[in-house]
Coordinates of C-alpha atoms and ligand atoms in Angstrom, one line a residue:
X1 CA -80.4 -6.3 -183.0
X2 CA -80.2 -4.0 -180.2
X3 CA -79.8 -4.3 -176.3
X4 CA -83.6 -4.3 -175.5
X5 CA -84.3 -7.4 -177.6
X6 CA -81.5 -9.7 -175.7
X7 CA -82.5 -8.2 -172.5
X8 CA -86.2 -9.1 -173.2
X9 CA -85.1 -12.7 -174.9
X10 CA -83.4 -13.3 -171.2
X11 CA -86.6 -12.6 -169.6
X12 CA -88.6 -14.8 -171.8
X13 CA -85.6 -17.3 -171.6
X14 CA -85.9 -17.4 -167.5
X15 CA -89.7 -17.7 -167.7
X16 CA -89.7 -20.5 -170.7
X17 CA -86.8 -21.8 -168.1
X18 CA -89.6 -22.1 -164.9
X19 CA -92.3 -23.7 -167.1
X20 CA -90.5 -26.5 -168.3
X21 CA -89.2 -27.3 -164.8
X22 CA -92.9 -27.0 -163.4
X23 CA -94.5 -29.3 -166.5
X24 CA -91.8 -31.9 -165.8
X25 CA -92.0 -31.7 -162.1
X26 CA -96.2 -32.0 -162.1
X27 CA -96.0 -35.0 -164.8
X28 CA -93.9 -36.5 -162.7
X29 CA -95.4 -36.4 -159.7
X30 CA -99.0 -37.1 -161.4
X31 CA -97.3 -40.4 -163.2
X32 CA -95.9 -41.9 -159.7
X33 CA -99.4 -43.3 -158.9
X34 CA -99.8 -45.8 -161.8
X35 CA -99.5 -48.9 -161.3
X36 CA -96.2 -50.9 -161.5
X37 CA -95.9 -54.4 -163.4
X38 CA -96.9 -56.9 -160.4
X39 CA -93.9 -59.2 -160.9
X40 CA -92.2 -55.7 -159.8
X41 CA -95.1 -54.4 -156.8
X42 CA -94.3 -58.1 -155.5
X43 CA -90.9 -56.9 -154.6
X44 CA -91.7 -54.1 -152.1
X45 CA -94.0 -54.2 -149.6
X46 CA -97.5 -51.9 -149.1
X47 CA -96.4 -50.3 -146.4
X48 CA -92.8 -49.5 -148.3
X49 CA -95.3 -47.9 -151.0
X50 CA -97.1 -45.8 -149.1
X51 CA -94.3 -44.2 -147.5
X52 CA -92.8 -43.9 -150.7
X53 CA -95.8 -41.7 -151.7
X54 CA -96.0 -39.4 -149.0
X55 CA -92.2 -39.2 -149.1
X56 CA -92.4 -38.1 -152.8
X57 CA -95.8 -35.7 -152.1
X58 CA -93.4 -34.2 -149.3
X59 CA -90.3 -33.3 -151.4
X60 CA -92.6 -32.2 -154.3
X61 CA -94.6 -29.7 -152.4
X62 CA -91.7 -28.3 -150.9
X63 CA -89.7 -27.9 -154.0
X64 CA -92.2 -26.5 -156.1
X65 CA -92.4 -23.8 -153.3
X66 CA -89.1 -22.9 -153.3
X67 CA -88.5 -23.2 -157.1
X68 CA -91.3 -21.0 -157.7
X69 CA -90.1 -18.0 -155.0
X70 CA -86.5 -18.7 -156.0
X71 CA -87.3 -18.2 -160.2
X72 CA -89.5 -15.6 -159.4
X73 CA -87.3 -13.8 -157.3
X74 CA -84.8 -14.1 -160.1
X75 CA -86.9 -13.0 -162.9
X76 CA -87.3 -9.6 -160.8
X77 CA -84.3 -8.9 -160.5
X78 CA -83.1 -9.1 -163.7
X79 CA -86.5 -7.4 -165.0
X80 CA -86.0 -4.5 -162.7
X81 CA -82.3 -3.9 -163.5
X82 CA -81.3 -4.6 -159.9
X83 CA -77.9 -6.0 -160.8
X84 CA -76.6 -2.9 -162.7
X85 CA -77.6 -1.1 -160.0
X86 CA -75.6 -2.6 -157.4
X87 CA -72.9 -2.8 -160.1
X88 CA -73.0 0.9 -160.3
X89 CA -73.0 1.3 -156.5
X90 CA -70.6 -0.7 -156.2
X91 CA -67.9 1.1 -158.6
X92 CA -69.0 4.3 -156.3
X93 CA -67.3 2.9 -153.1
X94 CA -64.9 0.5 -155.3
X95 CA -61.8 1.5 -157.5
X96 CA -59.7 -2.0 -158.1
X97 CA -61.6 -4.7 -160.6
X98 CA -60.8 -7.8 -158.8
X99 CA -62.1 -6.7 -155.4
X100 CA -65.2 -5.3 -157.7
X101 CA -65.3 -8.5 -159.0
X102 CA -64.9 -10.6 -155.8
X103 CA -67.6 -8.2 -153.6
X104 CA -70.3 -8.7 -156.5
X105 CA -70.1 -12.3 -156.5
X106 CA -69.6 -12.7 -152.7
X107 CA -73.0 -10.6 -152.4
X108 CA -74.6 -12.5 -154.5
X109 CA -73.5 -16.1 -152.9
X110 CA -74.2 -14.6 -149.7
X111 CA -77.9 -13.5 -150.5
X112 CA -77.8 -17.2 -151.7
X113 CA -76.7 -18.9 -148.4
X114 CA -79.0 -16.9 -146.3
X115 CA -82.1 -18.0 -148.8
X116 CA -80.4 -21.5 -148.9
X117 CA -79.7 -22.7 -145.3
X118 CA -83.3 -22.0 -143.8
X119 CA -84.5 -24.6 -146.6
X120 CA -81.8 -26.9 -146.1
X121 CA -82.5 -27.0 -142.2
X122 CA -86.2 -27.4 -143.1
X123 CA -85.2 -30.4 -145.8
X124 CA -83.1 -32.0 -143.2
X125 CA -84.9 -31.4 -139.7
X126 CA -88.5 -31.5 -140.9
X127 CA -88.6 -33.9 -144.0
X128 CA -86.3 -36.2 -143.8
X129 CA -86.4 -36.3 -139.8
X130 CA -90.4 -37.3 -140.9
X131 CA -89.2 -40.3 -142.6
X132 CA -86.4 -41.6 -140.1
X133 CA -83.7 -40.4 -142.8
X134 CA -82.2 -37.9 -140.6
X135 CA -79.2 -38.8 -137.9
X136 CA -77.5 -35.3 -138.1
X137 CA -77.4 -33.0 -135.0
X138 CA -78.0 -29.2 -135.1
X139 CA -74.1 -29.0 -134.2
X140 CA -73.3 -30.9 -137.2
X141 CA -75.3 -29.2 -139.3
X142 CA -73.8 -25.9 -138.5
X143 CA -70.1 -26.9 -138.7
X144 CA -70.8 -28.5 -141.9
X145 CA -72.0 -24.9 -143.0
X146 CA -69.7 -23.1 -141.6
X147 CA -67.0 -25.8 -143.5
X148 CA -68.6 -25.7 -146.6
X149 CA -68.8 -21.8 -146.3
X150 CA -65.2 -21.3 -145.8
X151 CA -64.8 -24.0 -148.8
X152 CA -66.6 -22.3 -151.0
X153 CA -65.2 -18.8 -150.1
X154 CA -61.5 -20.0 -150.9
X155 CA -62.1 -21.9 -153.8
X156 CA -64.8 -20.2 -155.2
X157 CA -62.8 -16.7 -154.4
X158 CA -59.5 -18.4 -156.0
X159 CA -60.9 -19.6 -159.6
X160 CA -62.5 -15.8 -159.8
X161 CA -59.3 -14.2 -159.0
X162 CA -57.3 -16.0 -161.7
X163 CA -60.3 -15.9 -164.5
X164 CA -60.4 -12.3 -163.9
X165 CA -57.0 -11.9 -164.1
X166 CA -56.8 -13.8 -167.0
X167 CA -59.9 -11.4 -168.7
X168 CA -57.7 -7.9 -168.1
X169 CA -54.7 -9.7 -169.9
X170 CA -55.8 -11.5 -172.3
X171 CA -59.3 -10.4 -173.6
X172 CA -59.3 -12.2 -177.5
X173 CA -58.0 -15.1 -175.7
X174 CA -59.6 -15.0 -172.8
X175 CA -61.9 -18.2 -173.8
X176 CA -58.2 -20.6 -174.0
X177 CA -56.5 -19.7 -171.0
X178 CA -59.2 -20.5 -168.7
X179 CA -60.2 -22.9 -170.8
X180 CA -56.4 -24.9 -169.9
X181 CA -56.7 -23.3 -166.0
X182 CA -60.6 -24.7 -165.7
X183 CA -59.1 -28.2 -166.6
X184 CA -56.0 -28.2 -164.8
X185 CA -58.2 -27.5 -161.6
X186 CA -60.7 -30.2 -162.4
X187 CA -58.2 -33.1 -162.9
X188 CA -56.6 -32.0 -159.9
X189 CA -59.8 -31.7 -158.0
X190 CA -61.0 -35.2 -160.1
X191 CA -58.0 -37.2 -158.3
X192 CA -57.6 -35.6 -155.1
X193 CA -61.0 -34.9 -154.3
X194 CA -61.0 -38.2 -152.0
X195 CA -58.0 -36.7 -150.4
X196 CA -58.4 -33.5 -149.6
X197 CA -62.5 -32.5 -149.7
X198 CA -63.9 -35.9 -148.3
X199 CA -61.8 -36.0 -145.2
X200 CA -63.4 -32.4 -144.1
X201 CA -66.7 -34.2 -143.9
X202 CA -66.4 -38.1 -143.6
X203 CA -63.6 -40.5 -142.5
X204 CA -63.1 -43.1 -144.7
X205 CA -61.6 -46.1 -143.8
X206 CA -60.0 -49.4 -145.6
X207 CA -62.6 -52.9 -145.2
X208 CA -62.4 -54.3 -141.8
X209 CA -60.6 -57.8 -141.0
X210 CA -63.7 -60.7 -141.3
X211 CA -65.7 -63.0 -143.9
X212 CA -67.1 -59.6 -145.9
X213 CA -63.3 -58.6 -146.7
X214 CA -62.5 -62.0 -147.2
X215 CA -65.3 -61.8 -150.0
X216 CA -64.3 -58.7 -151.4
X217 CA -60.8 -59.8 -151.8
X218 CA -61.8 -63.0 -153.5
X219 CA -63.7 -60.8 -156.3
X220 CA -61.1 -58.2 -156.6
X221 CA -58.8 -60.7 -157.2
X222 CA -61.1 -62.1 -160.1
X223 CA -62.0 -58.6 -161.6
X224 CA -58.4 -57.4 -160.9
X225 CA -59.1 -54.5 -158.4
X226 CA -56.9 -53.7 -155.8
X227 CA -58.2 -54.3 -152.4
X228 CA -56.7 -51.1 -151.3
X229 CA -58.8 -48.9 -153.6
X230 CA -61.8 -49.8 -151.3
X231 CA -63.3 -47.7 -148.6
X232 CA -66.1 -47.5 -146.4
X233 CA -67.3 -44.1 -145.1
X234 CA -68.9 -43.0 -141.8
X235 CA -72.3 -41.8 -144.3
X236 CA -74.6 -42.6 -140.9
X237 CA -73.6 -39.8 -139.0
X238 CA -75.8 -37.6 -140.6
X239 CA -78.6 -40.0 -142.8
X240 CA -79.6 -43.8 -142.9
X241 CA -79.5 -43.6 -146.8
X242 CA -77.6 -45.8 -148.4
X243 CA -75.3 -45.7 -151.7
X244 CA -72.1 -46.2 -152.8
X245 CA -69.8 -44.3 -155.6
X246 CA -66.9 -44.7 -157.7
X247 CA -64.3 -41.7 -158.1
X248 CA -61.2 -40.9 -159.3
X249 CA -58.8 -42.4 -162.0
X250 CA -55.8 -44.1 -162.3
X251 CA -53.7 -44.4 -159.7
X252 CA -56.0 -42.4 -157.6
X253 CA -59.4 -43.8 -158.1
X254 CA -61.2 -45.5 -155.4
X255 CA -64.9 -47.4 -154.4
X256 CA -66.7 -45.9 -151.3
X257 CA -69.1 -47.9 -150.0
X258 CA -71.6 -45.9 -147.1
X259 CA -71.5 -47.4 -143.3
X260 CA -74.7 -48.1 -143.6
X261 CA -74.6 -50.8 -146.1
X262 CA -72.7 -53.1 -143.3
X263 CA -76.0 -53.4 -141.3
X264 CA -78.7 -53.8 -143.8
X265 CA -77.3 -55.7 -146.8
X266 CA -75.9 -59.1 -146.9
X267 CA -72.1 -59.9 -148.1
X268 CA -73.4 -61.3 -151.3
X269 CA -75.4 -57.9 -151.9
X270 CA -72.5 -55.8 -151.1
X271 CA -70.1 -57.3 -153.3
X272 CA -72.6 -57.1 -155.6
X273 CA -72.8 -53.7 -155.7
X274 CA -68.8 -53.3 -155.5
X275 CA -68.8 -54.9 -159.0
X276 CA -71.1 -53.2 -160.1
X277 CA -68.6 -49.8 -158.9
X278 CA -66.0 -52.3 -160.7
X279 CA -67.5 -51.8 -164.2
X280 CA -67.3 -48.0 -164.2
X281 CA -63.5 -48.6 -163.9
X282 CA -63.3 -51.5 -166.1
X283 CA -65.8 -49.2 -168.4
X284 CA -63.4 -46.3 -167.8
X285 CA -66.6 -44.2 -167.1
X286 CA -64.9 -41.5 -165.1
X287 CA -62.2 -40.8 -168.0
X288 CA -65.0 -40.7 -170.5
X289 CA -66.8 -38.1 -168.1
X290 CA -63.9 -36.1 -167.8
X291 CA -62.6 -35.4 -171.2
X292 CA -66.9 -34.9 -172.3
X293 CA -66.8 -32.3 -169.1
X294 CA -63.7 -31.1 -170.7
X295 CA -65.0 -30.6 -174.5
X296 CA -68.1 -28.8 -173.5
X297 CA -66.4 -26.7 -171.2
X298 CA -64.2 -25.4 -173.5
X299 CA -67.2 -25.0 -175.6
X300 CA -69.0 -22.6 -173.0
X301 CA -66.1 -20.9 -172.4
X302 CA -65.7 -19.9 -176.2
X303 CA -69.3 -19.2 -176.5
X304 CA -68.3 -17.1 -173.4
X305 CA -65.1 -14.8 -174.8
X306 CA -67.3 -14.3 -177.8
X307 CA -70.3 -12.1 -175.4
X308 CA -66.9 -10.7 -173.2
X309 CA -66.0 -8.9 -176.8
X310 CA -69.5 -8.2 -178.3
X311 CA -70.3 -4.6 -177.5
X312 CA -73.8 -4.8 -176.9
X313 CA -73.9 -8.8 -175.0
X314 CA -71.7 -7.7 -172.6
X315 CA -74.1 -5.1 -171.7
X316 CA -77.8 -6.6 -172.6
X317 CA -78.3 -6.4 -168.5
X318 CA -78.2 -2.7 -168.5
X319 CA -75.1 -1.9 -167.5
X320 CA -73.1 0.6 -169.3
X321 CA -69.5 -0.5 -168.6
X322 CA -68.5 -4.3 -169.8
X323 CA -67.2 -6.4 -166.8
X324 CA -66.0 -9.6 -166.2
X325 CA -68.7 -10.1 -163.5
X326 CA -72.1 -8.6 -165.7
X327 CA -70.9 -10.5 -168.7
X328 CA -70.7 -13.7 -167.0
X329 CA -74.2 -13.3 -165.7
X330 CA -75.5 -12.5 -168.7
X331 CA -73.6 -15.5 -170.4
X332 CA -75.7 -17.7 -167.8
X333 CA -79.0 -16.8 -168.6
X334 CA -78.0 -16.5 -172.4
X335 CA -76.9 -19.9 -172.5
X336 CA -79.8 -21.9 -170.0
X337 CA -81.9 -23.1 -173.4
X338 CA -78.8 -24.6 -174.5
X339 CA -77.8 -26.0 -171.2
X340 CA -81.4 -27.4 -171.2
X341 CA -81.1 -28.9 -174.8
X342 CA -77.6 -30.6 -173.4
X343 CA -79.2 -31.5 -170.5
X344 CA -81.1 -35.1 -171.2
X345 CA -77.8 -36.0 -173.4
X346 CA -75.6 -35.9 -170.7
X347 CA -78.4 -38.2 -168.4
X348 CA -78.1 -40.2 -171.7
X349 CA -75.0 -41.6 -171.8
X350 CA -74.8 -42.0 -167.8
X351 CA -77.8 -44.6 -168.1
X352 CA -75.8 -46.5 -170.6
X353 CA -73.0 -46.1 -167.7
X354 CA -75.2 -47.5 -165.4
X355 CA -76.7 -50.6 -167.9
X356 CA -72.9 -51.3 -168.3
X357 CA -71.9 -51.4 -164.9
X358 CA -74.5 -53.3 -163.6
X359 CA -74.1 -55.9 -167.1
X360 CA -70.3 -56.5 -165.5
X361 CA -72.0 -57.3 -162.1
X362 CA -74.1 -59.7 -163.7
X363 CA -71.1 -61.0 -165.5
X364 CA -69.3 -61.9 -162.5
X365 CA -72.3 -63.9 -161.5
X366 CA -73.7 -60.8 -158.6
X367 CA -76.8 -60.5 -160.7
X368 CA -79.2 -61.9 -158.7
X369 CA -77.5 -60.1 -155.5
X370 CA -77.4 -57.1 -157.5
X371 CA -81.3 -57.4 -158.1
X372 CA -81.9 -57.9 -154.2
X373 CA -79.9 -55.2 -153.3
X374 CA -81.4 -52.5 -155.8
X375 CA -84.4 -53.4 -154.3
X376 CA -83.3 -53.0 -150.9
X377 CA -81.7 -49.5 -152.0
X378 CA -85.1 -48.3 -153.2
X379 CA -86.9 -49.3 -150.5
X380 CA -84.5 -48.0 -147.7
X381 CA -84.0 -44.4 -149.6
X382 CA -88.0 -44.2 -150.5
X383 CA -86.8 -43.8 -154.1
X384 CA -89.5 -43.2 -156.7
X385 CA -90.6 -46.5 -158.3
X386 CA -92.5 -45.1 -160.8
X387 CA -91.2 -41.6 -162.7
X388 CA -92.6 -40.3 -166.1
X389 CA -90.6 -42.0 -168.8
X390 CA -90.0 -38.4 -170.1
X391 CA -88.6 -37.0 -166.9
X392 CA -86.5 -40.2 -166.9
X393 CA -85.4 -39.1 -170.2
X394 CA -84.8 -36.1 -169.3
X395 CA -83.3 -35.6 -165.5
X396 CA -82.1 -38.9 -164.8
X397 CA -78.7 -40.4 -164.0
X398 CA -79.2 -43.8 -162.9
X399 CA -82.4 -45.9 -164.8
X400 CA -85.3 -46.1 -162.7
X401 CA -84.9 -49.4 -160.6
X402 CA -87.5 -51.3 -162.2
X403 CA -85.9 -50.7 -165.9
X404 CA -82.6 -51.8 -164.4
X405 CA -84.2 -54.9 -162.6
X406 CA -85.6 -55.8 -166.1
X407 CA -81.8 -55.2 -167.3
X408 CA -79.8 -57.4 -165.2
X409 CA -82.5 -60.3 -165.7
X410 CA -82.4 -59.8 -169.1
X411 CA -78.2 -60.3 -169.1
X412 CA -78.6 -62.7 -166.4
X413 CA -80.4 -65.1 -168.7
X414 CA -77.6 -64.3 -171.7
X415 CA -75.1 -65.1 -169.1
X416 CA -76.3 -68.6 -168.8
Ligands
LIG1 ZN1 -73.2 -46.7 -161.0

């Protein structure tokens, strides 16, 4: 098979690529208006719903926009053989690889930042200012930017360097030695993530003195958690959302709860949803998400040395000298359908994360707590009450909060 018929399978590959996420996106959006079981519409309140419509009509609109100028915008390019071309301008001005390298991609994530922070200022200032979501400050917003910029420029800039370096040495090889670099950087980034990334953007801080500590410790002490693995961080200084998160392993993992949780949600509630955090660790959740991130990166990136050696992949773009940089575009568009098959695997196995976590709530007794405050969670973050099963199926983390409702009930009622 020759050049043409890969470069014309990409094409059709982006376009299949940008009707799946429009059929899923306009199912979804159709299916949010049928009508919930009543025991469940009796929990949230009409005025709750409504917003929770427009909310939903809001964020769709808007993203099918930008999805649809973004893809397009895309398939064009790669159609019109833009990238070889700046490729090829680029080797007129540019002798040494790694700067190549580094330019190419740093033109490209800069075309994306300017197309990106326009939308992002709209998301933030327009629709979720709409909604009362929105506490940030133009200031904030642009120092954020400008951190994440710089962020993304060293890090980003770094792990290009060393793959590229690693491409001139060690071509047949390529695949392992990044494949052993890639992980070593995620485990370190997995533990120290909460050390060094969070504190550019949030302060986190241990439990305050006072009854809701007091609470915390007595269930840490039953579920054997340490106290000090517990933070609370500053999440309202830019959004009244609320959530919480577990990170981390080992020694290093910890449970952030957001600010805003203080205010709105009782003691019983927010211990409830501290065990729930407790069963991911008990679960060992973020281990078994590592070493599954691990096997399937080391999958991509063996799929990924074969196209790097295969004379006519490494140029199905149209460019007539192999690179590190054109191969690893190519690689990205060749390997979408399969990231798209993976895709509703990976939500999979995260909803029976979720089921389990919130099963060792219930076990501690925090089911009925952990049913109040999901609802509260939904209702305060406008969350959709009501996707298509199949998107659910498809996209989703977390189970939609009346299937987990349903759940804890359900183990509730084993439990006693
Ligand atoms: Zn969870």
């Amino acid at each position: 098979m020759n050049r043409e018929f890969f470069f014309f399978l990409i094409i059709a590959f982006l376009i299949l690529d940008f009707i799946v996420d429009n059929y899923f996106e306009i199912i979804n959006f159709k299916h949010r208006l049928k009508p919930l079981p009543e025991k469940i519409q009796a929990l949230f309140s009409l005025e709750t719903n409504e917003k929770q419509l427009n909310y939903q009509k809001d964020n769709f609109r808007f993203g099918m926009i930008v999805g649809s100028i973004s893809s397009v915008f895309v398939i064009l390019v790669v159609a019109f053989k833009v990238l070889p071309l700046i490729d090829n301008y680029l080797r007129l001005i540019i002798e040494n690889e790694y700067l190549l390298t580094l330019t190419f991609f740093g033109l490209i994530f800069l075309l994306s930042f300017i197309f990106s922070t326009p939308l992002e200022w709209y998301q933030t200032f327009v629709i979720e200012e709409k909604y009362g979501f929105n506490k940030t400050t133009l200031q904030l917003f642009v120092v954020d930017k400008l951190k994440s910029l710089l962020l993304s420029v060293l890090l980003g800039g770094l792990l290009i360097f060393v793959l590229v370096w690693f491409y001139n040495q060690t071509q047949n090889l390529f695949w392992l030695y990044a494949w052993i670099f890639m992980s070593a950087f995620s485990i370190f980034m997995m533990l120290f993530y909460s050390n060094l990334i969070v504190p550019l953007f949030n302060k986190q801080k241990p439990i305050e003195e006072g009854e809701l500590k007091d609470a915390i410790m007595e269930f840490c002490k039953r579920a054997g958690f340490k106290l000090n693995d517990v933070y609370v961080i500053d999440s309202s200084k830019r959004s009244t959302k609320t959530n919480a998160y577990f990170t981390g392993f080992g020694p290093k993992k910890r449970i952030v709860l957001y600010d805003n949780m203080m205010e709105k949600f009782t003691n019983e509630e927010i211990v409830a949803v501290l065990a729930h955090e407790t069963g991911h660790n008990k679960h060992r959740h973020t281990l078994y998400g590592l070493i599954t991130s691990l096997i399937s990166s080391g999958i991509t990136l063996f799929l990924l040395g074969l196209l790097m050696n295969h004379p006519v992949l490494s140029k199905v773009l149209g460019n007539d000298i192999a690179s590190f940089h054109m191969s690893l575009l190519a690689f990205g568009l060749l390997y979408s359908p399969i990231e798209l098959i993976i895709t509703p695997f990976s939500a999979i196995l995260s909803r029976q994360h979720e089921y389990q976590a919130d099963a060792f709530a219930a076990q501690y007794g925090y089911g009925p707590a952990l049913k109040n405050a999901l609802v509260k969670l939904s209702a305060d973050n406008l969350s959709n009450l009501n996707p298509h099963p199949f998107y659910v199926w498809f996209y989703y983390s977390h189970p939609p909060v009346v299937a987990r409702i349903e759940q804890v009930e359900k183990s509730d009622r084993v439990t006693k």
